[in-house]
Amino acid sequence: MKNFILIFLIIIIYIFIGGKVENVTIPDEAIRFRIIANSDSKEDQKLKMDIALKVEEKLYTLLKDTKGIGDARKIITDNLYEIENIVKGFTNNYNINYGNNYFPSKEYKGIKYAAGNYESLLITLGAASGKNWWCVLFPPLCLMEASESETYEYKLFVKEIFDKYLNKI
């Protein structure tokens, strides 16, 4: 009976707390990185991710010791030709823009990121009508995963308890 009451309480708490999406505002002193695929075809999505991986590796090398957003801006703008050379190695149908670019709202792992114009490095491939990939370059939120083998995930404590006790029944 105690297990039933405990599980019932956890479910109620999870419904009221765990089901909510948290709105997150990326700080003003941030630089985003976004790549928009030509289309949603399997080939175009793979191309997008291949380019993202290579550009992310290069940006990690360039930005790993950056101390402030001013330094990050200078390094990115001074090395746009290197990023362009990487993209050219995959396709000739692209556009690269570093500046103020629009990002739609996005929900990822229970966190909602607000839509708006953000300082960013934007790479569009072909017609740019496919799904996009994005991360935050500075502070280096996406670059953590480029240098680590583990992925990072937001966890809800109540959900962990719920999963633990539900598996025992």
Short mmCIF file of C-alpha atoms in Angstrom, two decimals:
data_model
loop_
_atom_site.label_atom_id
_atom_site.label_comp_id
_atom_site.label_asym_id
_atom_site.label_seq_id
_atom_site.Cartn_x
_atom_site.Cartn_y
_atom_site.Cartn_z
CA MET A 1 0.00 0.00 0.00
CA LYS A 2 2.87 2.37 0.82
CA ASN A 3 4.33 1.81 -2.66
CA PHE A 4 0.99 2.60 -4.27
CA ILE A 5 0.64 5.88 -2.35
CA LEU A 6 4.23 6.84 -3.08
CA ILE A 7 3.81 6.13 -6.80
CA PHE A 8 0.51 8.01 -6.86
CA LEU A 9 2.13 11.06 -5.24
CA ILE A 10 5.07 10.91 -7.65
CA ILE A 11 2.69 10.78 -10.62
CA ILE A 12 0.76 13.80 -9.34
CA ILE A 13 3.97 15.76 -8.75
CA TYR A 14 5.32 14.78 -12.16
CA ILE A 15 2.11 15.89 -13.87
CA PHE A 16 2.23 19.30 -12.22
CA ILE A 17 5.99 19.86 -12.30
CA GLY A 18 7.50 17.47 -14.84
CA GLY A 19 5.11 18.20 -17.66
CA LYS A 20 5.96 21.90 -17.78
CA VAL A 21 8.30 23.29 -20.38
CA GLU A 22 10.83 25.73 -19.03
CA ASN A 23 11.41 28.88 -21.06
CA VAL A 24 15.09 29.68 -21.44
CA THR A 25 16.54 32.89 -22.74
CA ILE A 26 20.00 32.56 -24.13
CA PRO A 27 22.08 35.43 -22.72
CA ASP A 28 22.70 38.54 -24.84
CA GLU A 29 26.40 37.80 -24.69
CA ALA A 30 26.05 34.61 -26.70
CA ILE A 31 26.86 33.59 -30.25
CA ARG A 32 24.74 30.90 -31.86
CA PHE A 33 25.62 28.59 -34.73
CA ARG A 34 22.96 27.34 -37.15
CA ILE A 35 22.98 25.23 -40.31
CA ILE A 36 19.84 24.92 -42.45
CA ALA A 37 19.70 21.96 -44.82
CA ASN A 38 18.65 22.25 -48.45
CA SER A 39 15.69 19.93 -47.82
CA ASP A 40 14.50 17.20 -45.48
CA SER A 41 15.78 14.42 -47.73
CA LYS A 42 18.02 11.86 -46.07
CA GLU A 43 20.98 12.98 -48.20
CA ASP A 44 20.53 16.69 -47.42
CA GLN A 45 20.14 16.03 -43.70
CA LYS A 46 23.29 13.89 -43.69
CA LEU A 47 25.17 16.63 -45.56
CA LYS A 48 24.03 19.17 -42.97
CA MET A 49 25.26 17.03 -40.09
CA ASP A 50 28.58 16.21 -41.81
CA ILE A 51 29.22 19.93 -42.30
CA ALA A 52 28.11 20.70 -38.72
CA LEU A 53 30.58 18.17 -37.32
CA LYS A 54 33.54 19.50 -39.31
CA VAL A 55 32.76 23.18 -38.69
CA GLU A 56 32.15 22.46 -35.00
CA GLU A 57 35.55 20.73 -34.74
CA LYS A 58 37.25 23.74 -36.34
CA LEU A 59 35.39 26.21 -34.14
CA TYR A 60 36.30 24.22 -31.04
CA THR A 61 39.98 24.50 -31.98
CA LEU A 62 39.62 28.23 -32.60
CA LEU A 63 37.46 29.12 -29.57
CA LYS A 64 38.58 26.72 -26.83
CA ASP A 65 40.71 29.30 -25.02
CA THR A 66 38.47 32.31 -25.66
CA LYS A 67 37.91 34.47 -22.58
CA GLY A 68 35.14 36.81 -23.72
CA ILE A 69 32.57 37.46 -26.40
CA GLY A 70 34.73 40.17 -28.01
CA ASP A 71 37.54 37.67 -28.52
CA ALA A 72 35.08 35.09 -29.85
CA ARG A 73 33.66 37.59 -32.39
CA LYS A 74 37.12 38.51 -33.64
CA ILE A 75 38.25 34.91 -33.95
CA ILE A 76 35.10 33.93 -35.86
CA THR A 77 35.23 36.89 -38.26
CA ASP A 78 38.99 36.51 -38.81
CA ASN A 79 38.52 32.83 -39.68
CA LEU A 80 35.36 32.85 -41.80
CA TYR A 81 37.50 31.85 -44.80
CA GLU A 82 38.46 28.62 -42.99
CA ILE A 83 34.81 27.83 -42.29
CA GLU A 84 34.00 28.57 -45.92
CA ASN A 85 36.77 26.21 -47.07
CA ILE A 86 35.26 23.44 -44.95
CA VAL A 87 31.80 23.96 -46.42
CA LYS A 88 33.25 24.15 -49.97
CA GLY A 89 34.72 20.71 -49.39
CA PHE A 90 31.15 19.38 -49.23
CA THR A 91 29.11 21.58 -51.59
CA ASN A 92 29.26 24.69 -53.75
CA ASN A 93 25.63 25.62 -53.07
CA TYR A 94 25.77 27.46 -49.73
CA ASN A 95 25.72 30.84 -48.03
CA ILE A 96 27.57 31.85 -44.87
CA ASN A 97 26.50 34.83 -42.78
CA TYR A 98 27.92 36.05 -39.51
CA GLY A 99 25.66 38.66 -37.94
CA ASN A 100 22.18 39.11 -36.54
CA ASN A 101 20.04 36.19 -37.79
CA TYR A 102 16.53 34.97 -36.96
CA PHE A 103 16.02 31.76 -34.99
CA PRO A 104 12.56 30.21 -34.56
CA SER A 105 11.48 29.00 -31.13
CA LYS A 106 12.71 25.54 -30.32
CA GLU A 107 11.88 22.99 -27.66
CA TYR A 108 14.66 20.58 -26.81
CA LYS A 109 14.69 18.11 -23.91
CA GLY A 110 12.01 20.01 -21.99
CA ILE A 111 13.61 23.42 -22.47
CA LYS A 112 11.98 26.03 -24.71
CA TYR A 113 14.31 28.48 -26.42
CA ALA A 114 12.69 31.75 -27.44
CA ALA A 115 12.46 32.88 -31.06
CA GLY A 116 14.26 36.04 -32.08
CA ASN A 117 17.21 37.61 -33.78
CA TYR A 118 20.53 36.48 -32.37
CA GLU A 119 24.18 37.11 -33.10
CA SER A 120 25.14 33.99 -34.98
CA LEU A 121 27.06 32.14 -37.61
CA LEU A 122 24.48 30.94 -40.13
CA ILE A 123 25.21 28.45 -42.90
CA THR A 124 22.41 27.82 -45.39
CA LEU A 125 22.66 24.97 -47.85
CA GLY A 126 20.90 25.16 -51.23
CA ALA A 127 17.28 26.31 -50.90
CA ALA A 128 17.55 26.22 -47.09
CA SER A 129 14.10 24.67 -46.79
CA GLY A 130 15.07 21.68 -44.66
CA LYS A 131 15.38 21.08 -40.93
CA ASN A 132 18.05 23.02 -39.16
CA TRP A 133 20.68 22.21 -36.57
CA TRP A 134 21.87 24.78 -34.04
CA CYS A 135 23.81 25.28 -30.87
CA VAL A 136 25.45 28.02 -28.85
CA LEU A 137 29.09 28.69 -29.82
CA PHE A 138 29.84 31.18 -27.10
CA PRO A 139 29.67 30.50 -24.27
CA PRO A 140 30.68 27.12 -25.72
CA LEU A 141 27.60 25.00 -25.05
CA CYS A 142 27.67 22.97 -28.27
CA LEU A 143 31.43 22.70 -28.23
CA MET A 144 31.33 20.67 -25.01
CA GLU A 145 29.86 17.78 -26.94
CA ALA A 146 32.45 18.18 -29.70
CA SER A 147 35.19 17.53 -27.16
CA GLU A 148 33.43 14.99 -24.96
CA SER A 149 32.22 11.51 -25.77
CA GLU A 150 29.19 11.74 -23.49
CA THR A 151 26.02 13.64 -24.29
CA TYR A 152 24.50 16.00 -21.74
CA GLU A 153 20.88 15.86 -20.74
CA TYR A 154 18.61 17.76 -18.40
CA LYS A 155 17.16 15.40 -15.78
CA LEU A 156 14.11 15.80 -13.64
CA PHE A 157 14.63 14.40 -10.15
CA VAL A 158 10.97 13.46 -9.69
CA LYS A 159 10.97 11.54 -12.97
CA GLU A 160 14.05 9.58 -11.84
CA ILE A 161 12.28 8.59 -8.61
CA PHE A 162 9.15 7.68 -10.56
CA ASP A 163 11.14 5.50 -12.98
CA LYS A 164 13.00 3.83 -10.12
CA TYR A 165 9.87 2.86 -8.18
CA LEU A 166 7.77 2.01 -11.23
CA ASN A 167 10.37 -0.53 -12.34
CA LYS A 168 10.16 -2.30 -8.95
CA ILE A 169 6.45 -3.04 -9.30
#
